[in-house]
Amino acid sequence: MLKLESAAQRFGEGHFTERIHFDSGSSFERLGVAFNQMADNINALIASKKQLIDGIAHELRTPLVRLRYRLEMSENLTEAESQALNRDIGQLEGLIEELLTYARLDRPQNELNLSTPDLPAWLQTHIDDVQSVNPQRTLLTRVTPGDYGALDMRLMERVLDNLMNNAMRYSESTLQIGLDLQGNQASLTVEDDGPGIAPEARETVFEPFVRLDPSRDRATGGCGLGLAIVYSIAQAMGGTVHCEESELGGARFCFSWPVYHNIALPVPA
């Protein structure tokens, strides 16, 4: 029974490949078969949802391209009207890209493109870039030096961008970004001094298109997929992400992952 309980807990945490096997003739054999069938059905539903999202996003691309072309050819719009329409089209294009990213992340054939970066230096460069275009914000850093092992930097870029964009959207004036290394576990934290997130909503905030309250609606920008993508990346990396209260008064997002050393990296052609 403990074996079944452990498998159910791991599956509930997002390890959707988890299956259980009992010896033939065991009193739990039928229960194990039922669990595996349930897990297969859930996986099929998730795959179907991802395929639907992928298909919708691809279908939307063509009419958007036509719409942008017609906008560029139009001579009857004022400058203000043209700019407003371009912003709307840009938001739709951004949503499509986020939908495609979200749909692709959970595909089992996805392979990590690993490298061994200087993660503290990478983080500082990124923060400097953000600070240069947001001089009105205070960006604090707290970084533990060390070897953070092999990482897919394409995914790490997306995690940092999404967490910082979320924090910039809701903060009053201050963000704090942390990078920590404890043994074989690393974490990236982003926190803000905004309105925060109620304890009962700190899990649902990672679901696609979730809107928690009027202070965190679409008027602030974004398409509602940023944190869902971060959650999917955490799963792909064998890590976790959670939300808690920040010492700054707002929300604190902690993205953690296992550190891998001595991994054979692809040899450049």
mmCIF file of C-alpha atoms in Angstrom:
data_model
loop_
_atom_site.group_PDB
_atom_site.id
_atom_site.type_symbol
_atom_site.label_atom_id
_atom_site.label_comp_id
_atom_site.label_asym_id
_atom_site.label_seq_id
_atom_site.Cartn_x
_atom_site.Cartn_y
_atom_site.Cartn_z
ATOM 1 C CA MET A 1 0.000 0.000 0.000
ATOM 2 C CA LEU A 2 2.915 2.343 0.738
ATOM 3 C CA LYS A 3 4.202 1.640 -2.774
ATOM 4 C CA LEU A 4 0.868 2.717 -4.248
ATOM 5 C CA GLU A 5 0.683 5.786 -2.014
ATOM 6 C CA SER A 6 4.189 6.867 -3.088
ATOM 7 C CA ALA A 7 3.354 6.428 -6.787
ATOM 8 C CA ALA A 8 0.112 8.391 -6.416
ATOM 9 C CA GLN A 9 1.942 11.215 -4.633
ATOM 10 C CA ARG A 10 4.622 11.445 -7.336
ATOM 11 C CA PHE A 11 1.980 11.409 -10.062
ATOM 12 C CA GLY A 12 0.090 14.171 -8.260
ATOM 13 C CA GLU A 13 3.302 16.235 -8.158
ATOM 14 C CA GLY A 14 3.490 16.140 -11.956
ATOM 15 C CA HIS A 15 5.616 13.037 -12.607
ATOM 16 C CA PHE A 16 3.177 11.744 -15.205
ATOM 17 C CA THR A 17 5.369 8.818 -16.294
ATOM 18 C CA GLU A 18 5.054 7.258 -12.826
ATOM 19 C CA ARG A 19 3.679 3.708 -12.924
ATOM 20 C CA ILE A 20 3.401 0.918 -10.362
ATOM 21 C CA HIS A 21 3.956 -2.837 -10.653
ATOM 22 C CA PHE A 22 3.009 -5.572 -8.190
ATOM 23 C CA ASP A 23 3.980 -9.224 -8.404
ATOM 24 C CA SER A 24 1.525 -11.483 -10.201
ATOM 25 C CA GLY A 25 -0.955 -12.901 -7.726
ATOM 26 C CA SER A 26 -0.447 -10.067 -5.258
ATOM 27 C CA SER A 27 -3.596 -8.836 -3.538
ATOM 28 C CA PHE A 28 -2.718 -5.368 -4.881
ATOM 29 C CA GLU A 29 -2.149 -6.447 -8.491
ATOM 30 C CA ARG A 30 -5.587 -5.357 -9.744
ATOM 31 C CA LEU A 31 -5.270 -2.063 -7.890
ATOM 32 C CA GLY A 32 -1.911 -1.461 -9.571
ATOM 33 C CA VAL A 33 -3.374 -2.207 -13.002
ATOM 34 C CA ALA A 34 -6.234 0.227 -12.324
ATOM 35 C CA PHE A 35 -3.771 2.932 -11.229
ATOM 36 C CA ASN A 36 -1.675 2.486 -14.369
ATOM 37 C CA GLN A 37 -4.768 2.609 -16.583
ATOM 38 C CA MET A 38 -5.880 5.816 -14.873
ATOM 39 C CA ALA A 39 -2.398 7.298 -15.348
ATOM 40 C CA ASP A 40 -2.425 6.362 -19.050
ATOM 41 C CA ASN A 41 -5.849 7.972 -19.501
ATOM 42 C CA ILE A 42 -4.744 11.187 -17.794
ATOM 43 C CA ASN A 43 -1.612 11.304 -19.951
ATOM 44 C CA ALA A 44 -3.754 10.880 -23.060
ATOM 45 C CA LEU A 45 -6.017 13.742 -21.977
ATOM 46 C CA ILE A 46 -3.025 16.006 -21.326
ATOM 47 C CA ALA A 47 -1.501 15.128 -24.705
ATOM 48 C CA SER A 48 -4.828 15.813 -26.410
ATOM 49 C CA LYS A 49 -5.068 19.219 -24.739
ATOM 50 C CA LYS A 50 -1.533 20.124 -25.782
ATOM 51 C CA GLN A 51 -2.237 19.004 -29.350
ATOM 52 C CA LEU A 52 -5.379 21.139 -29.444
ATOM 53 C CA ILE A 53 -3.508 24.216 -28.177
ATOM 54 C CA ASP A 54 -0.738 23.625 -30.707
ATOM 55 C CA GLY A 55 -3.237 23.302 -33.548
ATOM 56 C CA ILE A 56 -5.181 26.418 -32.582
ATOM 57 C CA ALA A 57 -1.988 28.471 -32.331
ATOM 58 C CA HIS A 58 -0.813 27.365 -35.772
ATOM 59 C CA GLU A 59 -4.221 28.070 -37.319
ATOM 60 C CA LEU A 60 -4.247 31.603 -35.878
ATOM 61 C CA ARG A 61 -0.907 32.519 -37.413
ATOM 62 C CA THR A 62 -2.099 32.765 -41.028
ATOM 63 C CA PRO A 63 -4.985 35.228 -40.503
ATOM 64 C CA LEU A 64 -2.740 37.339 -38.275
ATOM 65 C CA VAL A 65 -0.123 37.587 -41.015
ATOM 66 C CA ARG A 66 -2.841 38.672 -43.454
ATOM 67 C CA LEU A 67 -4.188 41.205 -40.955
ATOM 68 C CA ARG A 68 -0.757 42.760 -40.421
ATOM 69 C CA TYR A 69 -0.207 42.957 -44.195
ATOM 70 C CA ARG A 70 -3.542 44.697 -44.742
ATOM 71 C CA LEU A 71 -2.796 47.104 -41.919
ATOM 72 C CA GLU A 72 0.503 48.054 -43.544
ATOM 73 C CA MET A 73 -1.240 48.588 -46.892
ATOM 74 C CA SER A 74 -4.059 50.690 -45.467
ATOM 75 C CA GLU A 75 -3.932 54.443 -46.148
ATOM 76 C CA ASN A 76 -7.114 55.411 -44.293
ATOM 77 C CA LEU A 77 -5.864 55.088 -40.712
ATOM 78 C CA THR A 78 -4.488 57.823 -38.516
ATOM 79 C CA GLU A 79 -1.089 57.317 -36.902
ATOM 80 C CA ALA A 80 -2.738 56.699 -33.523
ATOM 81 C CA GLU A 81 -5.134 54.108 -34.968
ATOM 82 C CA SER A 82 -2.297 52.336 -36.747
ATOM 83 C CA GLN A 83 -0.205 52.181 -33.569
ATOM 84 C CA ALA A 84 -3.157 50.851 -31.545
ATOM 85 C CA LEU A 85 -3.866 48.112 -34.090
ATOM 86 C CA ASN A 86 -0.184 47.172 -34.237
ATOM 87 C CA ARG A 87 -0.134 46.824 -30.446
ATOM 88 C CA ASP A 88 -3.195 44.571 -30.536
ATOM 89 C CA ILE A 89 -1.700 42.405 -33.272
ATOM 90 C CA GLY A 90 1.578 42.251 -31.359
ATOM 91 C CA GLN A 91 -0.248 40.991 -28.263
ATOM 92 C CA LEU A 92 -2.001 38.309 -30.313
ATOM 93 C CA GLU A 93 1.308 37.222 -31.855
ATOM 94 C CA GLY A 94 2.830 37.056 -28.375
ATOM 95 C CA LEU A 95 -0.058 34.911 -27.165
ATOM 96 C CA ILE A 96 0.397 32.510 -30.083
ATOM 97 C CA GLU A 97 4.109 32.113 -29.329
ATOM 98 C CA GLU A 98 3.331 31.456 -25.652
ATOM 99 C CA LEU A 99 0.687 28.889 -26.608
ATOM 100 C CA LEU A 100 3.159 27.072 -28.858
ATOM 101 C CA THR A 101 5.838 27.110 -26.159
ATOM 102 C CA TYR A 102 3.402 25.781 -23.565
ATOM 103 C CA ALA A 103 2.200 23.021 -25.899
ATOM 104 C CA ARG A 104 5.731 21.884 -26.756
ATOM 105 C CA LEU A 105 7.214 21.768 -23.270
ATOM 106 C CA ASP A 106 5.507 18.566 -22.112
ATOM 107 C CA ARG A 107 6.325 16.520 -25.175
ATOM 108 C CA PRO A 108 8.364 13.459 -24.183
ATOM 109 C CA GLN A 109 10.622 13.733 -27.251
ATOM 110 C CA ASN A 110 11.932 17.100 -26.057
ATOM 111 C CA GLU A 111 15.623 16.903 -25.225
ATOM 112 C CA LEU A 112 17.535 19.373 -23.107
ATOM 113 C CA ASN A 113 20.224 21.343 -24.951
ATOM 114 C CA LEU A 114 22.816 21.381 -22.186
ATOM 115 C CA SER A 115 25.792 23.659 -21.618
ATOM 116 C CA THR A 116 27.841 24.686 -18.566
ATOM 117 C CA PRO A 117 27.424 28.473 -18.233
ATOM 118 C CA ASP A 118 28.716 30.865 -15.612
ATOM 119 C CA LEU A 119 25.243 31.269 -14.161
ATOM 120 C CA PRO A 120 25.983 34.148 -11.736
ATOM 121 C CA ALA A 121 27.566 36.179 -14.569
ATOM 122 C CA TRP A 122 24.641 35.373 -16.873
ATOM 123 C CA LEU A 123 22.162 36.509 -14.234
ATOM 124 C CA GLN A 124 24.001 39.776 -13.596
ATOM 125 C CA THR A 125 24.128 40.580 -17.322
ATOM 126 C CA HIS A 126 20.401 39.981 -17.611
ATOM 127 C CA ILE A 127 19.627 42.153 -14.586
ATOM 128 C CA ASP A 128 21.840 44.958 -15.905
ATOM 129 C CA ASP A 129 19.930 44.870 -19.198
ATOM 130 C CA VAL A 130 16.564 45.058 -17.425
ATOM 131 C CA GLN A 131 17.763 47.845 -15.143
ATOM 132 C CA SER A 132 18.979 49.926 -18.093
ATOM 133 C CA VAL A 133 15.457 50.128 -19.553
ATOM 134 C CA ASN A 134 13.710 50.395 -16.159
ATOM 135 C CA PRO A 135 15.730 53.034 -14.274
ATOM 136 C CA GLN A 136 12.728 53.836 -12.078
ATOM 137 C CA ARG A 137 12.859 50.348 -10.502
ATOM 138 C CA THR A 138 15.231 49.136 -7.817
ATOM 139 C CA LEU A 139 16.649 45.700 -8.652
ATOM 140 C CA LEU A 140 18.379 43.992 -5.738
ATOM 141 C CA THR A 141 20.481 40.836 -6.135
ATOM 142 C CA ARG A 142 21.613 38.095 -3.799
ATOM 143 C CA VAL A 143 23.859 35.545 -5.508
ATOM 144 C CA THR A 144 25.779 32.531 -4.226
ATOM 145 C CA PRO A 145 28.882 31.935 -6.372
ATOM 146 C CA GLY A 146 29.622 28.408 -7.517
ATOM 147 C CA ASP A 147 29.322 25.788 -10.237
ATOM 148 C CA TYR A 148 25.665 25.350 -11.159
ATOM 149 C CA GLY A 149 26.402 22.449 -13.490
ATOM 150 C CA ALA A 150 24.851 21.658 -16.866
ATOM 151 C CA LEU A 151 21.732 23.571 -17.890
ATOM 152 C CA ASP A 152 19.529 24.240 -20.883
ATOM 153 C CA MET A 153 20.003 28.007 -21.056
ATOM 154 C CA ARG A 154 17.144 28.408 -23.508
ATOM 155 C CA LEU A 155 14.805 27.216 -20.757
ATOM 156 C CA MET A 156 16.572 29.203 -18.044
ATOM 157 C CA GLU A 157 16.228 32.381 -20.115
ATOM 158 C CA ARG A 158 12.490 31.757 -20.383
ATOM 159 C CA VAL A 159 12.151 31.108 -16.644
ATOM 160 C CA LEU A 160 13.997 34.288 -15.691
ATOM 161 C CA ASP A 161 12.169 36.400 -18.284
ATOM 162 C CA ASN A 162 8.743 35.147 -17.221
ATOM 163 C CA LEU A 163 9.379 35.522 -13.487
ATOM 164 C CA MET A 164 10.878 38.992 -13.865
ATOM 165 C CA ASN A 165 8.135 40.152 -16.241
ATOM 166 C CA ASN A 166 5.559 38.973 -13.718
ATOM 167 C CA ALA A 167 7.331 40.779 -10.876
ATOM 168 C CA MET A 168 7.774 43.971 -12.912
ATOM 169 C CA ARG A 169 4.082 43.910 -13.749
ATOM 170 C CA TYR A 170 2.915 43.894 -10.127
ATOM 171 C CA SER A 171 5.726 45.518 -8.139
ATOM 172 C CA GLU A 172 5.523 49.030 -6.736
ATOM 173 C CA SER A 173 9.205 49.896 -7.045
ATOM 174 C CA THR A 174 11.491 47.062 -5.924
ATOM 175 C CA LEU A 175 12.454 43.564 -7.076
ATOM 176 C CA GLN A 176 14.927 41.159 -5.522
ATOM 177 C CA ILE A 177 16.499 38.376 -7.578
ATOM 178 C CA GLY A 178 18.390 35.575 -5.884
ATOM 179 C CA LEU A 179 20.546 32.680 -7.057
ATOM 180 C CA ASP A 180 21.460 30.050 -4.473
ATOM 181 C CA LEU A 181 23.419 26.802 -4.441
ATOM 182 C CA GLN A 182 23.095 24.272 -1.630
ATOM 183 C CA GLY A 183 24.863 20.989 -2.348
ATOM 184 C CA ASN A 184 23.230 19.430 -5.402
ATOM 185 C CA GLN A 185 20.204 21.723 -5.312
ATOM 186 C CA ALA A 186 20.029 25.166 -6.916
ATOM 187 C CA SER A 187 17.343 27.825 -6.853
ATOM 188 C CA LEU A 188 16.421 31.044 -8.626
ATOM 189 C CA THR A 189 14.121 33.395 -6.718
ATOM 190 C CA VAL A 190 12.313 36.508 -7.882
ATOM 191 C CA GLU A 191 10.307 38.613 -5.437
ATOM 192 C CA ASP A 192 8.522 41.952 -5.508
ATOM 193 C CA ASP A 193 6.885 44.563 -3.296
ATOM 194 C CA GLY A 194 3.489 44.353 -5.008
ATOM 195 C CA PRO A 195 0.078 43.234 -3.701
ATOM 196 C CA GLY A 196 1.201 39.638 -3.162
ATOM 197 C CA ILE A 197 -0.792 36.442 -3.641
ATOM 198 C CA ALA A 198 -3.206 34.985 -1.095
ATOM 199 C CA PRO A 199 -2.094 31.633 0.422
ATOM 200 C CA GLU A 200 -5.070 29.767 -1.044
ATOM 201 C CA ALA A 201 -4.132 30.923 -4.569
ATOM 202 C CA ARG A 202 -0.408 30.118 -4.524
ATOM 203 C CA GLU A 203 -0.861 26.811 -6.347
ATOM 204 C CA THR A 204 -3.542 27.787 -8.852
ATOM 205 C CA VAL A 205 -1.423 30.758 -9.993
ATOM 206 C CA PHE A 206 0.612 28.279 -12.089
ATOM 207 C CA GLU A 207 -2.435 27.152 -14.074
ATOM 208 C CA PRO A 208 -2.920 28.571 -17.611
ATOM 209 C CA PHE A 209 -4.922 31.804 -17.870
ATOM 210 C CA VAL A 210 -5.682 31.988 -14.144
ATOM 211 C CA ARG A 211 -6.596 35.479 -12.916
ATOM 212 C CA LEU A 212 -6.629 35.818 -9.156
ATOM 213 C CA ASP A 213 -8.213 39.196 -8.424
ATOM 214 C CA PRO A 214 -8.809 42.656 -9.937
ATOM 215 C CA SER A 215 -5.280 43.810 -9.005
ATOM 216 C CA ARG A 216 -3.786 41.095 -11.229
ATOM 217 C CA ASP A 217 -5.903 41.347 -14.382
ATOM 218 C CA ARG A 218 -4.998 41.656 -18.061
ATOM 219 C CA ALA A 219 -4.928 45.441 -17.884
ATOM 220 C CA THR A 220 -1.394 45.038 -16.560
ATOM 221 C CA GLY A 221 -0.318 43.137 -19.662
ATOM 222 C CA GLY A 222 0.682 39.536 -20.222
ATOM 223 C CA CYS A 223 -1.328 36.668 -21.662
ATOM 224 C CA GLY A 224 -1.782 34.431 -18.623
ATOM 225 C CA LEU A 225 0.693 31.706 -19.646
ATOM 226 C CA GLY A 226 3.977 32.962 -18.191
ATOM 227 C CA LEU A 227 3.817 31.143 -14.851
ATOM 228 C CA ALA A 228 2.280 28.024 -16.425
ATOM 229 C CA ILE A 229 5.316 27.847 -18.718
ATOM 230 C CA VAL A 230 7.664 28.235 -15.734
ATOM 231 C CA TYR A 231 5.864 25.330 -14.036
ATOM 232 C CA SER A 232 6.205 23.150 -17.154
ATOM 233 C CA ILE A 233 9.924 23.961 -17.405
ATOM 234 C CA ALA A 234 10.400 23.007 -13.748
ATOM 235 C CA GLN A 235 8.807 19.637 -14.514
ATOM 236 C CA ALA A 236 11.017 19.172 -17.593
ATOM 237 C CA MET A 237 14.143 19.869 -15.511
ATOM 238 C CA GLY A 238 13.125 17.566 -12.666
ATOM 239 C CA GLY A 239 12.662 20.572 -10.393
ATOM 240 C CA THR A 240 9.901 22.497 -8.662
ATOM 241 C CA VAL A 241 8.493 26.002 -8.479
ATOM 242 C CA HIS A 242 6.383 27.486 -5.728
ATOM 243 C CA CYS A 243 5.062 30.821 -4.531
ATOM 244 C CA GLU A 244 5.230 32.296 -1.038
ATOM 245 C CA GLU A 245 5.147 35.638 0.721
ATOM 246 C CA SER A 246 8.131 37.926 0.167
ATOM 247 C CA GLU A 247 9.904 39.925 2.834
ATOM 248 C CA LEU A 248 9.344 42.874 0.495
ATOM 249 C CA GLY A 249 5.603 42.494 1.045
ATOM 250 C CA GLY A 250 4.644 41.003 -2.314
ATOM 251 C CA ALA A 251 5.106 37.582 -3.902
ATOM 252 C CA ARG A 252 8.238 35.430 -3.914
ATOM 253 C CA PHE A 253 8.641 32.794 -6.622
ATOM 254 C CA CYS A 254 11.237 30.087 -6.027
ATOM 255 C CA PHE A 255 12.354 27.948 -8.981
ATOM 256 C CA SER A 256 14.516 25.000 -7.857
ATOM 257 C CA TRP A 257 16.302 22.285 -9.802
ATOM 258 C CA PRO A 258 18.830 19.466 -9.223
ATOM 259 C CA VAL A 259 22.419 20.289 -10.183
ATOM 260 C CA TYR A 260 24.039 17.870 -12.614
ATOM 261 C CA HIS A 261 27.808 17.628 -13.019
ATOM 262 C CA ASN A 262 29.964 15.408 -15.240
ATOM 263 C CA ILE A 263 27.340 15.167 -17.978
ATOM 264 C CA ALA A 264 28.563 14.483 -21.504
ATOM 265 C CA LEU A 265 27.738 17.609 -23.496
ATOM 266 C CA PRO A 266 27.171 17.636 -27.264
ATOM 267 C CA VAL A 267 30.361 18.188 -29.268
ATOM 268 C CA PRO A 268 30.096 21.211 -31.622
ATOM 269 C CA ALA A 269 30.164 20.231 -35.308
#
